[in-house]
mmCIF file of C-alpha atoms in Angstrom:
data_model
loop_
_atom_site.group_PDB
_atom_site.id
_atom_site.type_symbol
_atom_site.label_atom_id
_atom_site.label_comp_id
_atom_site.label_asym_id
_atom_site.label_seq_id
_atom_site.Cartn_x
_atom_site.Cartn_y
_atom_site.Cartn_z
ATOM 1 C CA MET V 1 11.544 -12.859 -14.800
ATOM 2 C CA LYS V 2 12.283 -16.208 -13.147
ATOM 3 C CA LYS V 3 14.295 -14.551 -10.355
ATOM 4 C CA TYR V 4 11.132 -12.755 -9.236
ATOM 5 C CA LEU V 5 8.842 -15.790 -9.469
ATOM 6 C CA GLU V 6 8.607 -16.507 -5.732
ATOM 7 C CA ILE V 7 7.663 -12.930 -4.831
ATOM 8 C CA LEU V 8 5.196 -12.707 -7.740
ATOM 9 C CA LYS V 9 3.448 -15.880 -6.561
ATOM 10 C CA LYS V 10 2.664 -14.011 -3.324
ATOM 11 C CA CYS V 11 1.109 -11.105 -5.235
ATOM 12 C CA PRO V 12 -2.714 -11.149 -5.000
ATOM 13 C CA LEU V 13 -2.930 -10.475 -8.728
ATOM 14 C CA PHE V 14 -1.498 -13.913 -9.533
ATOM 15 C CA PHE V 15 -3.364 -16.024 -6.975
ATOM 16 C CA GLU V 16 -3.982 -19.626 -8.168
ATOM 17 C CA ILE V 17 -1.934 -19.193 -11.351
ATOM 18 C CA ASP V 18 0.779 -21.843 -11.795
ATOM 19 C CA ASP V 19 4.445 -20.985 -12.380
ATOM 20 C CA GLU V 20 4.572 -21.815 -16.072
ATOM 21 C CA SER V 21 1.387 -19.912 -16.878
ATOM 22 C CA LEU V 22 2.560 -16.943 -14.803
ATOM 23 C CA LEU V 23 5.836 -16.597 -16.705
ATOM 24 C CA LYS V 24 4.035 -16.819 -20.052
ATOM 25 C CA MET V 25 1.443 -14.318 -18.860
ATOM 26 C CA LEU V 26 4.066 -11.737 -17.844
ATOM 27 C CA ASN V 27 5.429 -11.773 -21.373
ATOM 28 C CA CYS V 28 1.928 -11.461 -22.804
ATOM 29 C CA LEU V 29 1.140 -8.566 -20.443
ATOM 30 C CA GLY V 30 4.276 -6.692 -21.494
ATOM 31 C CA ALA V 31 5.502 -6.447 -17.901
ATOM 32 C CA ARG V 32 8.631 -4.363 -17.364
ATOM 33 C CA ILE V 33 10.830 -3.841 -14.318
ATOM 34 C CA LEU V 34 12.290 -0.541 -13.110
ATOM 35 C CA SER V 35 14.564 0.276 -10.158
ATOM 36 C CA PHE V 36 14.130 3.322 -7.907
ATOM 37 C CA ASP V 37 16.379 4.806 -5.233
ATOM 38 C CA LYS V 38 14.963 5.868 -1.873
ATOM 39 C CA LYS V 39 12.589 8.869 -2.111
ATOM 40 C CA TYR V 40 12.466 8.718 -5.910
ATOM 41 C CA THR V 41 9.063 9.206 -7.510
ATOM 42 C CA VAL V 42 7.531 6.121 -9.115
ATOM 43 C CA PHE V 43 4.321 7.871 -10.215
ATOM 44 C CA ALA V 44 3.767 11.615 -9.969
ATOM 45 C CA GLU V 45 0.389 13.208 -9.308
ATOM 46 C CA GLY V 46 -1.144 14.371 -12.569
ATOM 47 C CA THR V 47 0.446 11.705 -14.773
ATOM 48 C CA PRO V 48 -1.846 9.354 -16.748
ATOM 49 C CA ALA V 49 -3.398 6.586 -14.628
ATOM 50 C CA LYS V 50 -2.379 3.753 -16.909
ATOM 51 C CA TYR V 51 -0.174 1.288 -15.057
ATOM 52 C CA VAL V 52 -0.548 -1.181 -12.231
ATOM 53 C CA GLY V 53 2.559 -1.412 -10.058
ATOM 54 C CA ILE V 54 3.867 -4.478 -8.213
ATOM 55 C CA VAL V 55 6.584 -4.127 -5.579
ATOM 56 C CA LEU V 56 9.253 -6.776 -6.193
ATOM 57 C CA SER V 57 11.612 -5.519 -3.490
ATOM 58 C CA GLY V 58 11.614 -2.596 -1.073
ATOM 59 C CA SER V 59 8.426 -0.610 -0.475
ATOM 60 C CA VAL V 60 6.517 2.430 -1.703
ATOM 61 C CA GLN V 61 4.273 5.018 -0.113
ATOM 62 C CA VAL V 62 1.137 6.395 -1.713
ATOM 63 C CA ILE V 63 0.814 10.030 -0.656
ATOM 64 C CA GLN V 64 -1.462 12.975 -1.306
ATOM 65 C CA VAL V 65 -0.492 16.633 -0.959
ATOM 66 C CA ASP V 66 -3.201 19.271 -0.616
ATOM 67 C CA TYR V 67 -3.255 22.829 -1.976
ATOM 68 C CA TYR V 68 -1.359 24.126 1.068
ATOM 69 C CA GLY V 69 1.380 21.517 0.892
ATOM 70 C CA ASN V 70 0.109 19.300 3.721
ATOM 71 C CA ARG V 71 1.075 15.672 3.125
ATOM 72 C CA SER V 72 -1.092 12.655 3.904
ATOM 73 C CA ILE V 73 0.163 9.075 3.634
ATOM 74 C CA LEU V 74 -2.659 6.979 2.225
ATOM 75 C CA SER V 75 -0.860 3.635 2.348
ATOM 76 C CA GLU V 76 2.483 1.864 2.377
ATOM 77 C CA ILE V 77 2.968 -1.093 0.026
ATOM 78 C CA GLY V 78 5.628 -3.733 0.643
ATOM 79 C CA ALA V 79 7.052 -6.584 -1.422
ATOM 80 C CA SER V 80 4.454 -8.485 -3.521
ATOM 81 C CA GLY V 81 1.934 -5.662 -3.046
ATOM 82 C CA LEU V 82 -0.060 -3.881 -5.755
ATOM 83 C CA PHE V 83 -0.537 -0.132 -6.129
ATOM 84 C CA ALA V 84 -2.358 2.354 -8.386
ATOM 85 C CA GLU V 85 -4.664 -0.397 -9.683
ATOM 86 C CA GLU V 86 -7.827 1.382 -8.518
ATOM 87 C CA PHE V 87 -7.052 4.470 -10.608
ATOM 88 C CA ALA V 88 -5.977 2.497 -13.676
ATOM 89 C CA CYS V 89 -9.098 0.313 -13.561
ATOM 90 C CA ALA V 90 -11.328 3.364 -13.206
ATOM 91 C CA GLU V 91 -9.608 4.833 -16.281
ATOM 92 C CA THR V 92 -8.958 8.021 -14.311
ATOM 93 C CA SER V 93 -7.494 10.612 -16.671
ATOM 94 C CA SER V 94 -4.681 11.440 -14.246
ATOM 95 C CA LEU V 95 -3.390 10.194 -10.902
ATOM 96 C CA PRO V 96 -4.647 12.145 -7.852
ATOM 97 C CA VAL V 97 -1.769 10.757 -5.766
ATOM 98 C CA THR V 98 2.011 10.433 -5.832
ATOM 99 C CA VAL V 99 3.839 7.142 -5.307
ATOM 100 C CA ILE V 100 7.353 7.369 -3.830
ATOM 101 C CA ALA V 101 9.927 4.658 -3.166
ATOM 102 C CA ASN V 102 10.261 4.393 0.601
ATOM 103 C CA GLU V 103 13.622 2.617 0.175
ATOM 104 C CA PRO V 104 15.627 1.282 -2.792
ATOM 105 C CA SER V 105 12.968 -0.675 -4.666
ATOM 106 C CA GLU V 106 12.319 -2.756 -7.764
ATOM 107 C CA ILE V 107 8.931 -2.222 -9.343
ATOM 108 C CA MET V 108 7.096 -4.185 -12.024
ATOM 109 C CA LEU V 109 4.768 -2.113 -14.215
ATOM 110 C CA ILE V 110 1.894 -3.584 -16.229
ATOM 111 C CA ASP V 111 -0.407 -1.645 -18.532
ATOM 112 C CA CYS V 112 -3.825 -2.169 -16.934
ATOM 113 C CA SER V 113 -5.559 -2.436 -20.312
ATOM 114 C CA HIS V 114 -3.562 -5.628 -20.914
ATOM 115 C CA ILE V 115 -5.107 -7.081 -17.762
ATOM 116 C CA LEU V 116 -8.702 -5.990 -18.341
ATOM 117 C CA HIS V 117 -8.872 -7.128 -21.963
ATOM 118 C CA THR V 118 -8.071 -10.689 -22.998
ATOM 119 C CA CYS V 119 -5.368 -10.983 -25.640
ATOM 120 C CA LYS V 120 -5.424 -12.774 -28.976
ATOM 121 C CA ASN V 121 -3.331 -15.594 -27.500
ATOM 122 C CA GLY V 122 -6.286 -16.604 -25.333
ATOM 123 C CA CYS V 123 -4.319 -17.109 -22.109
ATOM 124 C CA GLY V 124 -6.089 -19.763 -20.078
ATOM 125 C CA HIS V 125 -5.683 -17.940 -16.774
ATOM 126 C CA HIS V 126 -6.720 -14.469 -17.894
ATOM 127 C CA HIS V 127 -10.182 -14.755 -16.329
ATOM 128 C CA GLN V 128 -8.511 -15.728 -13.045
ATOM 129 C CA LEU V 129 -6.292 -12.659 -13.395
ATOM 130 C CA ILE V 130 -9.307 -10.359 -13.753
ATOM 131 C CA TYR V 131 -11.046 -12.059 -10.816
ATOM 132 C CA ASN V 132 -7.938 -11.571 -8.677
ATOM 133 C CA LEU V 133 -7.788 -7.895 -9.595
ATOM 134 C CA MET V 134 -11.419 -7.353 -8.616
ATOM 135 C CA LYS V 135 -10.849 -9.134 -5.292
ATOM 136 C CA ASP V 136 -7.810 -6.968 -4.615
ATOM 137 C CA LEU V 137 -9.833 -3.814 -5.273
ATOM 138 C CA ALA V 138 -12.490 -4.971 -2.815
ATOM 139 C CA THR V 139 -9.814 -5.628 -0.168
ATOM 140 C CA LYS V 140 -8.305 -2.170 -0.727
ATOM 141 C CA THR V 141 -11.765 -0.639 -0.246
ATOM 142 C CA ILE V 142 -12.044 -2.310 3.164
ATOM 143 C CA MET V 143 -8.576 -1.043 4.118
ATOM 144 C CA PHE V 144 -9.570 2.463 3.039
ATOM 145 C CA HIS V 145 -12.599 2.332 5.328
ATOM 146 C CA HIS V 146 -10.299 1.282 8.187
ATOM 147 C CA ARG V 147 -8.202 4.387 7.604
ATOM 148 C CA ILE V 148 -11.312 6.586 7.563
ATOM 149 C CA GLU V 149 -12.397 4.975 10.831
ATOM 150 C CA ALA V 150 -9.157 6.135 12.450
ATOM 151 C CA THR V 151 -8.814 9.588 10.869
ATOM 152 C CA SER V 152 -12.464 10.513 11.475
ATOM 153 C CA LYS V 153 -12.000 10.459 15.263
ATOM 154 C CA ARG V 154 -12.211 13.876 16.908
ATOM 155 C CA THR V 155 -8.973 13.952 18.911
ATOM 156 C CA THR V 156 -5.377 12.874 18.286
ATOM 157 C CA ARG V 157 -5.634 10.461 21.227
ATOM 158 C CA GLU V 158 -8.728 8.790 19.758
ATOM 159 C CA LYS V 159 -7.098 8.560 16.332
ATOM 160 C CA ILE V 160 -4.002 6.847 17.762
ATOM 161 C CA LEU V 161 -6.012 4.347 19.814
ATOM 162 C CA SER V 162 -8.331 3.589 16.906
ATOM 163 C CA TYR V 163 -5.405 3.022 14.534
ATOM 164 C CA LEU V 164 -3.543 0.806 17.015
ATOM 165 C CA ALA V 165 -6.675 -1.221 17.738
ATOM 166 C CA LEU V 166 -7.174 -1.860 14.026
ATOM 167 C CA GLU V 167 -3.518 -2.876 13.624
ATOM 168 C CA ALA V 168 -3.795 -5.258 16.600
ATOM 169 C CA LYS V 169 -6.956 -6.789 15.157
ATOM 170 C CA GLN V 170 -5.307 -7.239 11.775
ATOM 171 C CA CYS V 171 -2.196 -8.837 13.329
ATOM 172 C CA GLY V 172 -4.238 -10.990 15.678
ATOM 173 C CA LYS V 173 -2.166 -9.993 18.721
ATOM 174 C CA ASN V 174 -1.684 -7.040 21.048
ATOM 175 C CA SER V 175 2.002 -6.435 20.187
ATOM 176 C CA PHE V 176 3.128 -5.459 16.701
ATOM 177 C CA GLU V 177 5.261 -3.131 14.593
ATOM 178 C CA ILE V 178 3.742 -0.430 12.419
ATOM 179 C CA PRO V 179 5.240 0.537 9.026
ATOM 180 C CA PHE V 180 5.579 4.229 9.922
ATOM 181 C CA ASP V 181 8.012 6.451 11.798
ATOM 182 C CA ARG V 182 6.618 9.370 13.868
ATOM 183 C CA GLN V 183 6.312 11.840 10.997
ATOM 184 C CA GLU V 184 4.792 9.235 8.691
ATOM 185 C CA LEU V 185 2.269 8.169 11.341
ATOM 186 C CA ALA V 186 1.325 11.817 11.842
ATOM 187 C CA ASP V 187 0.852 12.185 8.080
ATOM 188 C CA TYR V 188 -1.231 9.001 7.966
ATOM 189 C CA LEU V 189 -3.499 10.077 10.833
ATOM 190 C CA GLU V 190 -3.544 13.693 9.588
ATOM 191 C CA VAL V 191 -2.329 15.187 12.865
ATOM 192 C CA ASP V 192 0.559 17.377 14.028
ATOM 193 C CA ARG V 193 3.744 15.433 14.763
ATOM 194 C CA SER V 194 4.461 17.134 18.091
ATOM 195 C CA GLY V 195 0.880 16.563 19.210
ATOM 196 C CA LEU V 196 1.138 12.911 18.178
ATOM 197 C CA SER V 197 4.344 12.377 20.169
ATOM 198 C CA ALA V 198 2.827 14.093 23.210
ATOM 199 C CA GLU V 199 -0.270 11.884 23.093
ATOM 200 C CA ILE V 200 1.782 8.701 22.712
ATOM 201 C CA SER V 201 3.762 9.716 25.812
ATOM 202 C CA LYS V 202 0.496 10.312 27.707
ATOM 203 C CA LEU V 203 -0.869 6.920 26.624
ATOM 204 C CA LYS V 204 2.309 5.265 27.914
ATOM 205 C CA LYS V 205 2.072 7.198 31.204
ATOM 206 C CA ASP V 206 -1.597 6.192 31.576
ATOM 207 C CA GLY V 207 -0.624 2.535 31.183
ATOM 208 C CA LEU V 208 -2.592 1.994 27.978
ATOM 209 C CA ILE V 209 0.335 1.173 25.683
ATOM 210 C CA GLU V 210 3.990 0.252 25.589
ATOM 211 C CA ASN V 211 6.047 1.746 22.789
ATOM 212 C CA ASN V 212 9.585 1.765 21.413
ATOM 213 C CA LYS V 213 9.979 3.499 18.058
ATOM 214 C CA ASN V 214 7.565 1.679 15.700
ATOM 215 C CA TYR V 215 6.844 -1.158 18.156
ATOM 216 C CA PHE V 216 3.579 -0.969 20.095
ATOM 217 C CA ARG V 217 1.884 -3.139 22.673
ATOM 218 C CA LEU V 218 -1.686 -2.579 23.807
ATOM 219 C CA LEU V 219 -2.159 -3.103 27.549
#
């Protein structure tokens, strides 16, 4: 576990927990590490919502597929990020989403019940761990509202501008890279890919943005 210590220290779940306590805690929590190739499924929709995932390397996408096979990307989680914690904490009987490795990735899995219930060893930082988890859930709720703010717009153009404005605000500057390619951005904003590309071209022509692949600059 020591080789992953630096990335784990950046994980919001382990905020303000010292190195020695963190390593002891991982053993107590029964943490295990799995490797996934690109596009391999980490969690499948319908499986028990039991584990919290932590990305140690690579990245994963949380996606939802409706009855007709339309795919929506709910979020992309990079190194040190948490995923599936909201469903595990809610004790949802089964996952309503699928988590897929976006690239070759190493994932740490922790049974959420080991986080929510203090163990017999009385780990000194367990209360901090629970506090961190609750704070992470609150942050994810805010991010979810940001996505709704973008996807609830009436037109593809409005959705793109709303999403880019939120990304710029989050980055604190008007130029940035987004974590999606064209198809993924279309899935995230719940629009047609061709329509998305056409609107981005129009926005460039109108002098509102500059764009090169996943790089954007608001003008």
